[in-house]
mmCIF file of C-alpha atoms and ligand atoms in Angstrom:
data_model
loop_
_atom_site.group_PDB
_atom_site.id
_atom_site.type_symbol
_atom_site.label_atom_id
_atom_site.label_comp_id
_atom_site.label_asym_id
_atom_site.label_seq_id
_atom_site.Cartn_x
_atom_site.Cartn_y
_atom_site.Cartn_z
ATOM 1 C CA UNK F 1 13.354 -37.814 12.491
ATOM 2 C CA UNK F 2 13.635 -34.712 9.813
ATOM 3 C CA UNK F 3 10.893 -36.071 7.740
ATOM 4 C CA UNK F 4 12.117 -33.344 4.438
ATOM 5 C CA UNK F 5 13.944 -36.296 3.341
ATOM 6 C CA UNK F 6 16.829 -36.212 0.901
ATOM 7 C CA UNK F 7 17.543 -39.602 -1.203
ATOM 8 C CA UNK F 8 21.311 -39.225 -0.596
ATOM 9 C CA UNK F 9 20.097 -40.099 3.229
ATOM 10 C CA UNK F 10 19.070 -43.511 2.477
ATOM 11 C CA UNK F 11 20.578 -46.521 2.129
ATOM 12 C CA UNK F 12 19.041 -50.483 1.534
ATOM 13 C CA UNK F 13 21.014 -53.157 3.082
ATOM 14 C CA UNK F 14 20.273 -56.610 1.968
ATOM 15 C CA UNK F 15 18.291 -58.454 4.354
ATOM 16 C CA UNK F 16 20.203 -60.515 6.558
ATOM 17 C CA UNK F 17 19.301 -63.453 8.962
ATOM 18 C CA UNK F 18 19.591 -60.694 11.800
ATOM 19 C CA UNK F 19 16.747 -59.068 10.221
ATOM 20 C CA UNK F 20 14.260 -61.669 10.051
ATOM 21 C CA UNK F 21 12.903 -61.763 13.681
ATOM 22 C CA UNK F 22 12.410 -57.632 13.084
ATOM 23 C CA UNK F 23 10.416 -57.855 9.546
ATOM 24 C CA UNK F 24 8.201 -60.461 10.867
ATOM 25 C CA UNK F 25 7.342 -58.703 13.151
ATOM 26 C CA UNK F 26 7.225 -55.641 11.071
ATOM 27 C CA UNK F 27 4.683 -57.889 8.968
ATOM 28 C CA UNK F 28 2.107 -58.329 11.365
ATOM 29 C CA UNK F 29 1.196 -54.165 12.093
ATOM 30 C CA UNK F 30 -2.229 -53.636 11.365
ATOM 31 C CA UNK F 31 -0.948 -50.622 9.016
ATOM 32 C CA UNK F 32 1.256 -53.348 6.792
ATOM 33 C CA UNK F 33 -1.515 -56.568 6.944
ATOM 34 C CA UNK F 34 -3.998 -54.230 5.294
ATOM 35 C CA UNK F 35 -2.646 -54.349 1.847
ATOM 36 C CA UNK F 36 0.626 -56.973 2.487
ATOM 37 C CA UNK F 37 -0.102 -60.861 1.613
ATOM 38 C CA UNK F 38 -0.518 -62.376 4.826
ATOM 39 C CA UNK F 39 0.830 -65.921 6.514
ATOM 40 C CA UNK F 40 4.305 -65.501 6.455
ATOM 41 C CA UNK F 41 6.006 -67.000 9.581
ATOM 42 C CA UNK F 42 9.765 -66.604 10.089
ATOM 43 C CA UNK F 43 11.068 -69.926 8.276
ATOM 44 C CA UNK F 44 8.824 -68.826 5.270
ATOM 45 C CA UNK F 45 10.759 -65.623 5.220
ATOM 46 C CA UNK F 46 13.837 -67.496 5.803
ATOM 47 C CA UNK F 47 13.396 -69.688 2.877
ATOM 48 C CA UNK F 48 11.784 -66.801 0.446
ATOM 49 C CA UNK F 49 14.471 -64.565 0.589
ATOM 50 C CA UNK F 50 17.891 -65.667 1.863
ATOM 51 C CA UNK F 51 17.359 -69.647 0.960
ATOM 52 C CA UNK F 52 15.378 -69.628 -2.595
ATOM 53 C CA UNK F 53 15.097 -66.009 -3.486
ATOM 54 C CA UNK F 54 14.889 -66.497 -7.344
ATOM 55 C CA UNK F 55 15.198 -63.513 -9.089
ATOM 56 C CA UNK F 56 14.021 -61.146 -5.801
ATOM 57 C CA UNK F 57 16.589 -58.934 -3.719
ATOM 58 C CA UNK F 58 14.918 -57.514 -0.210
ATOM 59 C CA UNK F 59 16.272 -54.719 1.614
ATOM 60 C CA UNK F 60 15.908 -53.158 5.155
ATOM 61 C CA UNK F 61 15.743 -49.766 4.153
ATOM 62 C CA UNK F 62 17.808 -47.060 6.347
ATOM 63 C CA UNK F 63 17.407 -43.298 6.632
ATOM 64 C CA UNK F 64 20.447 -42.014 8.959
ATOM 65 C CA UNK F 65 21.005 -44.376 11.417
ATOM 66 C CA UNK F 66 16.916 -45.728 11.642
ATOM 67 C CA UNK F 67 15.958 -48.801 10.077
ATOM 68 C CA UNK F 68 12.472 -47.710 8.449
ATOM 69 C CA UNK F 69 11.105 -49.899 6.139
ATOM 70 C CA UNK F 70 11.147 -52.842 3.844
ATOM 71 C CA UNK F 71 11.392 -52.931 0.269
ATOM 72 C CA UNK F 72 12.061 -56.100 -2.704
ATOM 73 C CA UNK F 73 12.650 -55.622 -6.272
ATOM 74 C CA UNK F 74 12.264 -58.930 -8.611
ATOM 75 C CA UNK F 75 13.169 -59.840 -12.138
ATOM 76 C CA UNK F 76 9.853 -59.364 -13.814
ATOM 77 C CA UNK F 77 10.197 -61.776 -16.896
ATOM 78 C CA UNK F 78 9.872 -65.647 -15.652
ATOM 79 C CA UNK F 79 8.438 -64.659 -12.025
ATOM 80 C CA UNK F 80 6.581 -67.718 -12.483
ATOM 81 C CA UNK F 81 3.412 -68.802 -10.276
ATOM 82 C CA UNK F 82 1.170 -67.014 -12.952
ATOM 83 C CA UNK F 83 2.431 -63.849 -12.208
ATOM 84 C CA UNK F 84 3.593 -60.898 -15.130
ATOM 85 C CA UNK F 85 3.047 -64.262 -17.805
ATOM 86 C CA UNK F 86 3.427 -61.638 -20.657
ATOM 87 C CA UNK F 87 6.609 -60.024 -20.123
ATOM 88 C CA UNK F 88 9.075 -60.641 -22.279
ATOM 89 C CA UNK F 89 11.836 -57.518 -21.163
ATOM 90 C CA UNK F 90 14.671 -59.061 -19.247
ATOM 91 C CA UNK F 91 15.370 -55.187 -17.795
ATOM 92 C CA UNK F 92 11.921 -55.068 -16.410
ATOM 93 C CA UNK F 93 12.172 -55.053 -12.728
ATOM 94 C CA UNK F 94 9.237 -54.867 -10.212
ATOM 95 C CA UNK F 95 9.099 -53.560 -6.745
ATOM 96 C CA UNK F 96 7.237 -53.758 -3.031
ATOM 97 C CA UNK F 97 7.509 -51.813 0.006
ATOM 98 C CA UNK F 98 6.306 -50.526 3.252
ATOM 99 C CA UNK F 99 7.244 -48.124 5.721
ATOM 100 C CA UNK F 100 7.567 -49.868 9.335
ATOM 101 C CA UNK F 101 6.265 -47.143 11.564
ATOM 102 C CA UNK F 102 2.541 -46.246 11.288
ATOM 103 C CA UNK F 103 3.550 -42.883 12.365
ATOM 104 C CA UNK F 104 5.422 -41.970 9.524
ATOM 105 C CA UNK F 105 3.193 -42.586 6.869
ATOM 106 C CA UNK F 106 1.781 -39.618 4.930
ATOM 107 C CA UNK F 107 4.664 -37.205 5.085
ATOM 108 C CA UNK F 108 6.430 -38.221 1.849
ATOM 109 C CA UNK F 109 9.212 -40.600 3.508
ATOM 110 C CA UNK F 110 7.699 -43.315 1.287
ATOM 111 C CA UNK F 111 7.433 -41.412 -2.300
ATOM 112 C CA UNK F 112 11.644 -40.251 -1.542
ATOM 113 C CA UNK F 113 12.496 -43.608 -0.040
ATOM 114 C CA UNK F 114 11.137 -44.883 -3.565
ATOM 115 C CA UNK F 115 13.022 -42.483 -5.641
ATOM 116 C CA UNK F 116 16.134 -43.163 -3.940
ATOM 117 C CA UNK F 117 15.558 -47.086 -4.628
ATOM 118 C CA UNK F 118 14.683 -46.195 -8.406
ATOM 119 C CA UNK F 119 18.153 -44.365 -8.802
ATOM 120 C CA UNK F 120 19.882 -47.722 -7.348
ATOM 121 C CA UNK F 121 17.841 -49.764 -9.446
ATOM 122 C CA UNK F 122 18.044 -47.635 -12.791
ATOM 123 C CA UNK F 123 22.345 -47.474 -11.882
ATOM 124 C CA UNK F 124 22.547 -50.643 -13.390
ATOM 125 C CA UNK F 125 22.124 -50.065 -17.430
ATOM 126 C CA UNK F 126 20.149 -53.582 -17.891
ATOM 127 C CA UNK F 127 17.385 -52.191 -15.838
ATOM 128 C CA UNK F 128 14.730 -50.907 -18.741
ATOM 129 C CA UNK F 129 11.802 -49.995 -16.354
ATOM 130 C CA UNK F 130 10.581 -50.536 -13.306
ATOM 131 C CA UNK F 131 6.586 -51.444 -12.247
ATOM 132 C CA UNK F 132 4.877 -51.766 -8.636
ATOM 133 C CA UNK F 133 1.390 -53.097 -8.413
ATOM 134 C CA UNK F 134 -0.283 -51.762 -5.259
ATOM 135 C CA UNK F 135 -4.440 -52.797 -4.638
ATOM 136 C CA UNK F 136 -6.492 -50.567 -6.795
ATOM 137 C CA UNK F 137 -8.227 -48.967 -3.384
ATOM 138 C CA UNK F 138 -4.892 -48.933 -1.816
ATOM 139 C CA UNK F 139 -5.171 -44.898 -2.735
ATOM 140 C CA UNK F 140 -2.268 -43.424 -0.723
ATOM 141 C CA UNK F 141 -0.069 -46.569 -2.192
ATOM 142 C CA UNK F 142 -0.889 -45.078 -5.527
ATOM 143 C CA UNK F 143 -0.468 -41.494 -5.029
ATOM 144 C CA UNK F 144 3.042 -41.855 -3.214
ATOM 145 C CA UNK F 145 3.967 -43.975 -6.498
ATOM 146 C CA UNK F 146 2.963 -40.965 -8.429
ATOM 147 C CA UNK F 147 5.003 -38.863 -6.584
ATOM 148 C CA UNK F 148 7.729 -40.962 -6.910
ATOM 149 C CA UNK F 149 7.848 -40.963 -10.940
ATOM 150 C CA UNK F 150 5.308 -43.830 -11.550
ATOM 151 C CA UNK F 151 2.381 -43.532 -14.050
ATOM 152 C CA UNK F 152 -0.937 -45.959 -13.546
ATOM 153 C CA UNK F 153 -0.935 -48.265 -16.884
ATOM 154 C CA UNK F 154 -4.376 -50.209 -16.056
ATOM 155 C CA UNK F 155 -5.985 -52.376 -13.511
ATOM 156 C CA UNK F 156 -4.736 -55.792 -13.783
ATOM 157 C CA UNK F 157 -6.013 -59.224 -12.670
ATOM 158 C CA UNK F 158 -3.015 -61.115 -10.914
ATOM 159 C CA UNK F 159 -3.048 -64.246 -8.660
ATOM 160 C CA UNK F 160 -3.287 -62.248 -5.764
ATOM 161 C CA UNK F 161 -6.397 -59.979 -6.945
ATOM 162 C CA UNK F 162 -6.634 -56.607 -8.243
ATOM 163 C CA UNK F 163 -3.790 -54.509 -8.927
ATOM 164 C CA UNK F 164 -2.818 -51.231 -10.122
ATOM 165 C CA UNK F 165 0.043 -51.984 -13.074
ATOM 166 C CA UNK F 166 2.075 -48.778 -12.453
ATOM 167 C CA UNK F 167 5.549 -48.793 -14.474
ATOM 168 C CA UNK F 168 8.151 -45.670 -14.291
ATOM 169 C CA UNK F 169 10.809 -45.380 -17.247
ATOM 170 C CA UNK F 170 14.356 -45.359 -17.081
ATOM 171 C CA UNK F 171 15.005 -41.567 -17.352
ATOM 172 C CA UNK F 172 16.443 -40.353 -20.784
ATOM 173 C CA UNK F 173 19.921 -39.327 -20.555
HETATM 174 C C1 COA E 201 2.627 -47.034 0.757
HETATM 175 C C2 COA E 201 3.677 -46.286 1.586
HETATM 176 C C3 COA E 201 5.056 -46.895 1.386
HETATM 177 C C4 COA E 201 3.709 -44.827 1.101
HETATM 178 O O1 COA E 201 4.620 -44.104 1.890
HETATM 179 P P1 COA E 201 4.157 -42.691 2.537
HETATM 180 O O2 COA E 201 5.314 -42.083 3.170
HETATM 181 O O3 COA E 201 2.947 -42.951 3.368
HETATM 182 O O4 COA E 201 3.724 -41.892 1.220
HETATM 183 P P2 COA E 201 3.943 -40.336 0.907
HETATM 184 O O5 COA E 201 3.659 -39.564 2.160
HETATM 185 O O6 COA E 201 5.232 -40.153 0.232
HETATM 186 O O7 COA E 201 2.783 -40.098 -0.150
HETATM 187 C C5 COA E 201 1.441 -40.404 0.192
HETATM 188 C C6 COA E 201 0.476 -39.491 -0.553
HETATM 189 O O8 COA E 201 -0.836 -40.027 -0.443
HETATM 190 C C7 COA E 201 -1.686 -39.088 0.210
HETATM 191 N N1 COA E 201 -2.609 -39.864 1.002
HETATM 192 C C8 COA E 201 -2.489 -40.303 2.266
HETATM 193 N N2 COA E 201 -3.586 -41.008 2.616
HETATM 194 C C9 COA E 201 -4.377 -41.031 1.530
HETATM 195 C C10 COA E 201 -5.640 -41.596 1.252
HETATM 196 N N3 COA E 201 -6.294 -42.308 2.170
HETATM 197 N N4 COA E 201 -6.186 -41.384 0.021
HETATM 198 C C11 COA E 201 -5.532 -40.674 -0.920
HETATM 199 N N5 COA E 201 -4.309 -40.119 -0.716
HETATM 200 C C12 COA E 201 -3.764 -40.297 0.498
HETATM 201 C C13 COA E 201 -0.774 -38.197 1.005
HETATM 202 O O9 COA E 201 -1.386 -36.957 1.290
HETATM 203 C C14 COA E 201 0.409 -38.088 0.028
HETATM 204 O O10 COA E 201 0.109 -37.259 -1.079
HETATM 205 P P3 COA E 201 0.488 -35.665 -1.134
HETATM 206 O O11 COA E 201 1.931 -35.547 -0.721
HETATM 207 O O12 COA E 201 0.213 -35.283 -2.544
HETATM 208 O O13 COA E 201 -0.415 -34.987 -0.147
HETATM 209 C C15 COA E 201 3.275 -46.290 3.112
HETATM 210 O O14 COA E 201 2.107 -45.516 3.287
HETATM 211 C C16 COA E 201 3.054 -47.677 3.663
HETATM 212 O O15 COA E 201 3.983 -48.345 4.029
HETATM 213 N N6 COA E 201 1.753 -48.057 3.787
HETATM 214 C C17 COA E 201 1.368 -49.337 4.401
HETATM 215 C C18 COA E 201 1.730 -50.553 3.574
HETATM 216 C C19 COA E 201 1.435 -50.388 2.103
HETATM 217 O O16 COA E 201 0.356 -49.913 1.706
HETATM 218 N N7 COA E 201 2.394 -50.779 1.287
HETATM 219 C C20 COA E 201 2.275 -50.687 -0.158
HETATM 220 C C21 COA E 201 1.807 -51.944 -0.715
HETATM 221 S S1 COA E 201 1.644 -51.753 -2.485
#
């Protein structure tokens, strides 16, 4: 794989039942259990994303013809559960992601997969700002964000731990 990555290269299909045997499995790689919530079985996926997905959309994530990774984005505002109880933007939208393949981390697939997501997610003019929230010692998590366009806003307390807030702008046009 031609890891100079261009975001024109990448594309995020919605997941699909098809996909759900493949991103459990993807789940359980030592690389992704380190800073992913754990316990999720395939009927928990089922019902999280394609039965009651509220306001969260999750993609396989494609560069050329390789499925790499997963990513969601989710309506901020009325996430519910405790979580982001103060926002009151309806544009805000909030993202999570991994790469699937241990060996690919570190060699900025992640940081242009992300950009390329931003662009779809900023092509819709409701979409204000978007935040991701990785673990405070989750250190190449944060720097990839950077990369991406993402500025660290403060350490947060959320109901699952720790997190680095990190929001990134709609761009001025
Ligand atoms: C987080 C993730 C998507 C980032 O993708 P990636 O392709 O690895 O990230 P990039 O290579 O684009 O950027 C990583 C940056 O962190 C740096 N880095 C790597 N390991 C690091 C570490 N232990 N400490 C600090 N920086 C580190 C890299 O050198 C690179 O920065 P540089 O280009 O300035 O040198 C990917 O690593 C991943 O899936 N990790 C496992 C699951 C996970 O953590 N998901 C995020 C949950 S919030």
């Amino acid at each position: 794989m031609n890891l100079t990555p261009d975001s024109e290269e990448f594309r995020f299909l919605p997941l699909a039942e098809s996909d759900l045997v493949m991103l459990h499995r993807w789940l359980m790689r030592s690389h992704v259990r380190e800073w992913w919530a754990p316990g999720d079985t395939v009927e928990s996926l089922r019902q999280d994303y394609l039965v009651n997905p509220g306001g969260t959309q999750a993609y396989i994530a494609w560069f050329g013809n390789a499925q790499i990774g997963f990513i969601q984005s989710y309506v901020v505002m009325g996430s519910g559960d405790g979580w982001w109880e103060d926002e009151t933007d309806p544009g805000a939208r909030g993202i999570d992601q991994f790469l699937a393949n241990i060996d690919h981390l570190g060699q900025g697939l992640g940081s242009s997969m992300i950009r390329a997501f931003i662009d779809k997610l900023f092509s819709d003019p409701a979409v204000t700002v978007v935040q991701t929230d990785p673990h405070p010692r989750n250190a190449r998590a944060i720097r990839c964000y950077e990369k991406a366009g993402f500025k660290a806003i403060a350490q947060v307390a959320t109901p699952d731990g720790e997190a680095m807030l990190m929001r990134c702008e709609r761009p001025q046009s």
